[in-house]
PDB file of C-alpha atoms in Angstrom:
ATOM      1  CA  UNK A   1    -180.243 -25.567 130.650  1.00 67.00           C
ATOM      2  CA  UNK A   2    -183.863 -24.402 130.999  1.00 73.00           C
ATOM      3  CA  UNK A   3    -183.142 -20.664 130.992  1.00 79.00           C
ATOM      4  CA  UNK A   4    -184.610 -18.542 128.213  1.00 84.00           C
ATOM      5  CA  UNK A   5    -182.038 -15.771 128.552  1.00 87.00           C
ATOM      6  CA  UNK A   6    -178.430 -16.335 129.614  1.00 88.00           C
ATOM      7  CA  UNK A   7    -176.234 -13.402 130.583  1.00 88.00           C
ATOM      8  CA  UNK A   8    -172.502 -13.456 129.828  1.00 90.00           C
ATOM      9  CA  UNK A   9    -171.012 -10.674 131.911  1.00 89.00           C
ATOM     10  CA  UNK A  10    -167.403  -9.402 131.984  1.00 91.00           C
ATOM     11  CA  UNK A  11    -166.841 -10.311 128.334  1.00 91.00           C
ATOM     12  CA  UNK A  12    -164.277  -7.504 128.216  1.00 92.00           C
ATOM     13  CA  UNK A  13    -161.928  -9.637 130.330  1.00 92.00           C
ATOM     14  CA  UNK A  14    -161.618 -12.566 127.905  1.00 91.00           C
ATOM     15  CA  UNK A  15    -160.741 -13.104 124.262  1.00 93.00           C
ATOM     16  CA  UNK A  16    -163.334 -13.385 121.515  1.00 92.00           C
ATOM     17  CA  UNK A  17    -162.294 -17.011 121.075  1.00 90.00           C
ATOM     18  CA  UNK A  18    -163.239 -17.809 124.680  1.00 90.00           C
ATOM     19  CA  UNK A  19    -166.550 -16.008 124.242  1.00 90.00           C
ATOM     20  CA  UNK A  20    -167.282 -18.094 121.135  1.00 89.00           C
ATOM     21  CA  UNK A  21    -166.398 -21.353 122.899  1.00 85.00           C
ATOM     22  CA  UNK A  22    -168.615 -20.433 125.857  1.00 87.00           C
ATOM     23  CA  UNK A  23    -171.515 -19.710 123.526  1.00 88.00           C
ATOM     24  CA  UNK A  24    -171.092 -23.072 121.819  1.00 84.00           C
ATOM     25  CA  UNK A  25    -171.131 -24.840 125.174  1.00 82.00           C
ATOM     26  CA  UNK A  26    -174.339 -23.013 126.061  1.00 84.00           C
ATOM     27  CA  UNK A  27    -175.849 -24.048 122.728  1.00 80.00           C
ATOM     28  CA  UNK A  28    -175.171 -27.707 123.455  1.00 76.00           C
ATOM     29  CA  UNK A  29    -177.028 -27.515 126.775  1.00 76.00           C
ATOM     30  CA  UNK A  30    -179.689 -25.045 125.738  1.00 79.00           C
ATOM     31  CA  UNK A  31    -180.009 -24.519 121.962  1.00 79.00           C
ATOM     32  CA  UNK A  32    -182.965 -22.117 122.205  1.00 81.00           C
ATOM     33  CA  UNK A  33    -181.607 -19.733 124.827  1.00 84.00           C
ATOM     34  CA  UNK A  34    -180.949 -16.099 123.971  1.00 87.00           C
ATOM     35  CA  UNK A  35    -177.381 -15.184 124.964  1.00 91.00           C
ATOM     36  CA  UNK A  36    -176.799 -11.581 126.029  1.00 90.00           C
ATOM     37  CA  UNK A  37    -173.271 -10.199 126.431  1.00 90.00           C
ATOM     38  CA  UNK A  38    -172.370  -7.514 128.929  1.00 89.00           C
ATOM     39  CA  UNK A  39    -169.521  -5.705 130.654  1.00 89.00           C
ATOM     40  CA  UNK A  40    -169.494  -4.174 134.130  1.00 88.00           C
ATOM     41  CA  UNK A  41    -173.073  -5.399 134.562  1.00 83.00           C
ATOM     42  CA  UNK A  42    -174.330  -2.942 131.949  1.00 85.00           C
ATOM     43  CA  UNK A  43    -177.259  -4.704 130.329  1.00 82.00           C
ATOM     44  CA  UNK A  44    -180.429  -3.476 128.679  1.00 83.00           C
ATOM     45  CA  UNK A  45    -183.046  -4.701 131.169  1.00 81.00           C
ATOM     46  CA  UNK A  46    -185.533  -5.223 128.355  1.00 81.00           C
ATOM     47  CA  UNK A  47    -183.329  -8.088 127.163  1.00 80.00           C
ATOM     48  CA  UNK A  48    -183.540 -10.019 130.425  1.00 79.00           C
ATOM     49  CA  UNK A  49    -186.743  -9.007 132.253  1.00 81.00           C
ATOM     50  CA  UNK A  50    -190.342  -9.794 131.323  1.00 78.00           C
ATOM     51  CA  UNK A  51    -189.249 -11.349 128.017  1.00 78.00           C
ATOM     52  CA  UNK A  52    -192.317 -13.647 127.870  1.00 77.00           C
ATOM     53  CA  UNK A  53    -190.093 -16.329 126.335  1.00 74.00           C
ATOM     54  CA  UNK A  54    -190.785 -19.100 128.846  1.00 73.00           C
ATOM     55  CA  UNK A  55    -192.923 -22.029 127.733  1.00 71.00           C
ATOM     56  CA  UNK A  56    -193.303 -24.918 130.193  1.00 66.00           C
ATOM     57  CA  UNK A  57    -193.972 -27.505 127.494  1.00 69.00           C
ATOM     58  CA  UNK A  58    -190.898 -26.540 125.486  1.00 66.00           C
ATOM     59  CA  UNK A  59    -188.743 -26.388 128.610  1.00 61.00           C
ATOM     60  CA  UNK A  60    -189.664 -29.930 129.629  1.00 61.00           C
ATOM     61  CA  UNK A  61    -188.939 -31.337 126.179  1.00 61.00           C
ATOM     62  CA  UNK A  62    -185.887 -29.472 124.967  1.00 57.00           C
ATOM     63  CA  UNK A  63    -182.818 -29.728 127.216  1.00 55.00           C
ATOM     64  CA  UNK A  64    -179.849 -29.802 124.849  1.00 55.00           C
ATOM     65  CA  UNK A  65    -178.179 -32.701 126.658  1.00 54.00           C
ATOM     66  CA  UNK A  66    -181.347 -34.802 126.276  1.00 58.00           C
ATOM     67  CA  UNK A  67    -181.549 -34.060 122.551  1.00 59.00           C
ATOM     68  CA  UNK A  68    -177.911 -35.030 122.234  1.00 57.00           C
ATOM     69  CA  UNK A  69    -178.537 -38.416 123.836  1.00 56.00           C
ATOM     70  CA  UNK A  70    -181.597 -39.059 121.675  1.00 57.00           C
ATOM     71  CA  UNK A  71    -179.581 -38.311 118.539  1.00 57.00           C
ATOM     72  CA  UNK A  72    -176.900 -40.749 119.616  1.00 53.00           C
ATOM     73  CA  UNK A  73    -173.211 -40.445 120.246  1.00 49.00           C
ATOM     74  CA  UNK A  74    -172.341 -40.778 116.554  1.00 49.00           C
ATOM     75  CA  UNK A  75    -174.583 -37.927 115.436  1.00 51.00           C
ATOM     76  CA  UNK A  76    -173.089 -34.860 113.800  1.00 51.00           C
ATOM     77  CA  UNK A  77    -173.271 -31.938 116.219  1.00 51.00           C
ATOM     78  CA  UNK A  78    -171.666 -29.432 113.855  1.00 55.00           C
ATOM     79  CA  UNK A  79    -169.954 -26.564 115.570  1.00 52.00           C
ATOM     80  CA  UNK A  80    -170.211 -28.248 118.966  1.00 54.00           C
ATOM     81  CA  UNK A  81    -167.885 -31.003 117.712  1.00 59.00           C
ATOM     82  CA  UNK A  82    -165.581 -28.367 116.252  1.00 63.00           C
ATOM     83  CA  UNK A  83    -165.060 -26.934 119.736  1.00 62.00           C
ATOM     84  CA  UNK A  84    -164.469 -30.349 121.291  1.00 69.00           C
ATOM     85  CA  UNK A  85    -167.905 -30.701 122.894  1.00 70.00           C
ATOM     86  CA  UNK A  86    -168.928 -34.350 122.825  1.00 75.00           C
ATOM     87  CA  UNK A  87    -171.402 -36.581 124.637  1.00 77.00           C
ATOM     88  CA  UNK A  88    -171.711 -40.254 125.462  1.00 81.00           C
ATOM     89  CA  UNK A  89    -174.019 -42.635 127.301  1.00 85.00           C
ATOM     90  CA  UNK A  90    -172.647 -44.950 129.990  1.00 89.00           C
ATOM     91  CA  UNK A  91    -174.670 -48.117 130.554  1.00 88.00           C
ATOM     92  CA  UNK A  92    -173.826 -51.070 132.784  1.00 90.00           C
ATOM     93  CA  UNK A  93    -175.590 -53.992 134.439  1.00 88.00           C
ATOM     94  CA  UNK A  94    -173.343 -53.909 137.500  1.00 92.00           C
ATOM     95  CA  UNK A  95    -173.669 -51.668 140.559  1.00 95.00           C
ATOM     96  CA  UNK A  96    -171.124 -49.062 141.586  1.00 96.00           C
ATOM     97  CA  UNK A  97    -169.140 -49.856 144.725  1.00 97.00           C
ATOM     98  CA  UNK A  98    -170.308 -47.138 147.178  1.00 96.00           C
ATOM     99  CA  UNK A  99    -166.860 -46.201 148.494  1.00 96.00           C
ATOM    100  CA  UNK A 100    -165.168 -46.319 145.101  1.00 96.00           C
ATOM    101  CA  UNK A 101    -167.735 -44.153 143.349  1.00 95.00           C
ATOM    102  CA  UNK A 102    -167.621 -41.690 146.259  1.00 94.00           C
ATOM    103  CA  UNK A 103    -163.825 -41.454 146.017  1.00 92.00           C
ATOM    104  CA  UNK A 104    -163.952 -41.082 142.242  1.00 91.00           C
ATOM    105  CA  UNK A 105    -166.538 -38.302 142.333  1.00 92.00           C
ATOM    106  CA  UNK A 106    -164.667 -36.514 145.096  1.00 88.00           C
ATOM    107  CA  UNK A 107    -161.633 -36.273 142.800  1.00 86.00           C
ATOM    108  CA  UNK A 108    -163.627 -34.395 140.187  1.00 87.00           C
ATOM    109  CA  UNK A 109    -166.418 -32.521 141.928  1.00 88.00           C
ATOM    110  CA  UNK A 110    -167.715 -30.974 145.135  1.00 86.00           C
ATOM    111  CA  UNK A 111    -170.735 -32.700 146.647  1.00 88.00           C
ATOM    112  CA  UNK A 112    -173.837 -30.509 146.697  1.00 85.00           C
ATOM    113  CA  UNK A 113    -174.259 -30.802 150.485  1.00 81.00           C
ATOM    114  CA  UNK A 114    -170.739 -29.477 151.134  1.00 75.00           C
ATOM    115  CA  UNK A 115    -171.125 -26.720 148.564  1.00 70.00           C
ATOM    116  CA  UNK A 116    -174.454 -25.554 149.993  1.00 67.00           C
ATOM    117  CA  UNK A 117    -173.018 -25.049 153.480  1.00 66.00           C
ATOM    118  CA  UNK A 118    -169.853 -23.223 152.393  1.00 68.00           C
ATOM    119  CA  UNK A 119    -169.090 -22.849 148.654  1.00 64.00           C
ATOM    120  CA  UNK A 120    -165.681 -21.189 149.035  1.00 68.00           C
ATOM    121  CA  UNK A 121    -164.482 -23.594 151.719  1.00 70.00           C
ATOM    122  CA  UNK A 122    -165.671 -26.621 149.736  1.00 63.00           C
ATOM    123  CA  UNK A 123    -163.928 -25.357 146.611  1.00 67.00           C
ATOM    124  CA  UNK A 124    -160.643 -24.696 148.433  1.00 67.00           C
ATOM    125  CA  UNK A 125    -160.726 -28.078 150.171  1.00 66.00           C
ATOM    126  CA  UNK A 126    -161.366 -29.840 146.871  1.00 64.00           C
ATOM    127  CA  UNK A 127    -158.513 -28.086 145.057  1.00 65.00           C
ATOM    128  CA  UNK A 128    -156.138 -28.739 147.956  1.00 60.00           C
ATOM    129  CA  UNK A 129    -156.804 -32.478 147.839  1.00 61.00           C
ATOM    130  CA  UNK A 130    -157.162 -32.845 144.075  1.00 62.00           C
ATOM    131  CA  UNK A 131    -155.120 -30.944 141.515  1.00 57.00           C
ATOM    132  CA  UNK A 132    -157.596 -29.598 138.909  1.00 60.00           C
ATOM    133  CA  UNK A 133    -154.948 -29.752 136.165  1.00 62.00           C
ATOM    134  CA  UNK A 134    -154.210 -33.457 136.707  1.00 65.00           C
ATOM    135  CA  UNK A 135    -157.859 -34.540 136.878  1.00 71.00           C
ATOM    136  CA  UNK A 136    -158.653 -32.502 133.755  1.00 76.00           C
ATOM    137  CA  UNK A 137    -155.761 -34.128 131.922  1.00 79.00           C
ATOM    138  CA  UNK A 138    -157.010 -37.572 132.914  1.00 80.00           C
ATOM    139  CA  UNK A 139    -160.774 -37.180 132.505  1.00 78.00           C
ATOM    140  CA  UNK A 140    -161.251 -33.961 130.529  1.00 80.00           C
ATOM    141  CA  UNK A 141    -163.771 -31.262 131.430  1.00 81.00           C
ATOM    142  CA  UNK A 142    -167.137 -32.774 132.324  1.00 85.00           C
ATOM    143  CA  UNK A 143    -169.694 -30.045 131.828  1.00 82.00           C
ATOM    144  CA  UNK A 144    -172.937 -31.901 132.566  1.00 84.00           C
ATOM    145  CA  UNK A 145    -173.992 -35.416 133.486  1.00 89.00           C
ATOM    146  CA  UNK A 146    -177.357 -36.724 134.564  1.00 89.00           C
ATOM    147  CA  UNK A 147    -179.073 -40.045 134.959  1.00 91.00           C
ATOM    148  CA  UNK A 148    -179.896 -42.980 137.195  1.00 93.00           C
ATOM    149  CA  UNK A 149    -177.390 -45.342 138.741  1.00 95.00           C
ATOM    150  CA  UNK A 150    -177.232 -48.484 140.855  1.00 95.00           C
ATOM    151  CA  UNK A 151    -175.259 -48.363 144.104  1.00 96.00           C
ATOM    152  CA  UNK A 152    -174.415 -51.694 145.741  1.00 95.00           C
ATOM    153  CA  UNK A 153    -176.281 -52.050 149.028  1.00 93.00           C
ATOM    154  CA  UNK A 154    -179.144 -49.875 147.765  1.00 90.00           C
ATOM    155  CA  UNK A 155    -180.378 -52.554 145.411  1.00 91.00           C
ATOM    156  CA  UNK A 156    -184.109 -51.834 145.643  1.00 92.00           C
ATOM    157  CA  UNK A 157    -183.873 -48.115 144.899  1.00 93.00           C
ATOM    158  CA  UNK A 158    -182.623 -46.078 141.974  1.00 94.00           C
ATOM    159  CA  UNK A 159    -180.049 -43.411 142.771  1.00 96.00           C
ATOM    160  CA  UNK A 160    -180.426 -40.133 140.932  1.00 94.00           C
ATOM    161  CA  UNK A 161    -177.184 -38.692 139.521  1.00 95.00           C
ATOM    162  CA  UNK A 162    -176.991 -34.984 138.704  1.00 92.00           C
ATOM    163  CA  UNK A 163    -173.829 -32.998 137.991  1.00 92.00           C
ATOM    164  CA  UNK A 164    -173.314 -29.521 136.577  1.00 85.00           C
ATOM    165  CA  UNK A 165    -169.927 -27.829 136.543  1.00 83.00           C
ATOM    166  CA  UNK A 166    -168.154 -28.510 139.818  1.00 84.00           C
ATOM    167  CA  UNK A 167    -171.231 -29.692 141.726  1.00 89.00           C
ATOM    168  CA  UNK A 168    -172.494 -33.273 141.897  1.00 92.00           C
ATOM    169  CA  UNK A 169    -175.405 -34.779 143.807  1.00 93.00           C
ATOM    170  CA  UNK A 170    -176.486 -38.375 144.366  1.00 94.00           C
ATOM    171  CA  UNK A 171    -179.892 -38.973 145.934  1.00 94.00           C
ATOM    172  CA  UNK A 172    -182.180 -41.941 146.561  1.00 93.00           C
ATOM    173  CA  UNK A 173    -184.923 -42.083 143.973  1.00 93.00           C
ATOM    174  CA  UNK A 174    -187.899 -44.315 143.162  1.00 90.00           C
ATOM    175  CA  UNK A 175    -187.756 -48.118 143.441  1.00 92.00           C
ATOM    176  CA  UNK A 176    -186.667 -50.027 140.341  1.00 90.00           C
ATOM    177  CA  UNK A 177    -189.540 -51.195 138.162  1.00 85.00           C
ATOM    178  CA  UNK A 178    -188.824 -54.821 139.050  1.00 84.00           C
ATOM    179  CA  UNK A 179    -189.727 -53.935 142.651  1.00 87.00           C
ATOM    180  CA  UNK A 180    -192.996 -52.192 141.765  1.00 86.00           C
ATOM    181  CA  UNK A 181    -196.260 -54.084 141.036  1.00 87.00           C
ATOM    182  CA  UNK A 182    -197.166 -53.846 137.340  1.00 82.00           C
ATOM    183  CA  UNK A 183    -200.418 -52.104 138.234  1.00 82.00           C
ATOM    184  CA  UNK A 184    -198.375 -49.186 139.587  1.00 82.00           C
ATOM    185  CA  UNK A 185    -196.095 -48.669 136.580  1.00 79.00           C
ATOM    186  CA  UNK A 186    -196.884 -45.025 135.862  1.00 75.00           C
ATOM    187  CA  UNK A 187    -194.993 -44.902 132.543  1.00 71.00           C
ATOM    188  CA  UNK A 188    -196.625 -48.039 131.130  1.00 71.00           C
ATOM    189  CA  UNK A 189    -199.478 -46.452 129.174  1.00 71.00           C
ATOM    190  CA  UNK A 190    -199.788 -49.339 126.723  1.00 79.00           C
ATOM    191  CA  UNK A 191    -198.939 -53.014 126.388  1.00 82.00           C
ATOM    192  CA  UNK A 192    -195.964 -52.009 124.244  1.00 83.00           C
ATOM    193  CA  UNK A 193    -194.632 -49.845 127.096  1.00 77.00           C
ATOM    194  CA  UNK A 194    -195.125 -52.706 129.538  1.00 79.00           C
ATOM    195  CA  UNK A 195    -193.235 -55.165 127.340  1.00 82.00           C
ATOM    196  CA  UNK A 196    -190.457 -52.640 126.795  1.00 79.00           C
ATOM    197  CA  UNK A 197    -189.987 -52.279 130.558  1.00 77.00           C
ATOM    198  CA  UNK A 198    -190.060 -56.042 131.138  1.00 78.00           C
ATOM    199  CA  UNK A 199    -187.561 -56.575 128.323  1.00 80.00           C
ATOM    200  CA  UNK A 200    -184.931 -54.750 130.388  1.00 74.00           C
ATOM    201  CA  UNK A 201    -185.344 -57.061 133.395  1.00 75.00           C
ATOM    202  CA  UNK A 202    -182.648 -59.618 134.170  1.00 65.00           C
ATOM    203  CA  UNK A 203    -182.701 -62.648 136.467  1.00 57.00           C
ATOM    204  CA  UNK A 204    -185.565 -63.225 138.920  1.00 52.00           C
TER     205      UNK A 204
END
């Protein structure tokens, strides 16, 4: 979602409708990317090399999925909605059960550690255990998800959640703010920020 140029190769093997849908999906994740079509790897190199399009500030502020969340789930996303691309925010004040969330994710995705060691083997093992057609029918196609979650038993630490396509990764992240002294709250640049953080605390 941070790429400046995205190459769609082998467009000769699919219908124009599928090409259009793919482009709309790319737009949702990365509205500013230049999409270049190609067949048999025949691409004008000037379109993909030394384009001078990258800007670090813009990249850090403009992921399409982040814009979508800021706009809200009821916002009009135009053509993205037309092609069935939607987004939502899941929030809860209860932790995930570690075994249940592991089993759930394993139905839908391959864990990054397994994929890194052997992509083809991980993919085959996943499809053998879980029928892609049945999980898609039940949950739809989840293109991208990202955030922070709470896993029971890891109560002092945030768990980072990152999923793209078939790959998902959960990793221990920073302590929750309630476990960090106020003097070390890096994101609290003003009293308003501090009160906003404290407002989300519950219990002791």
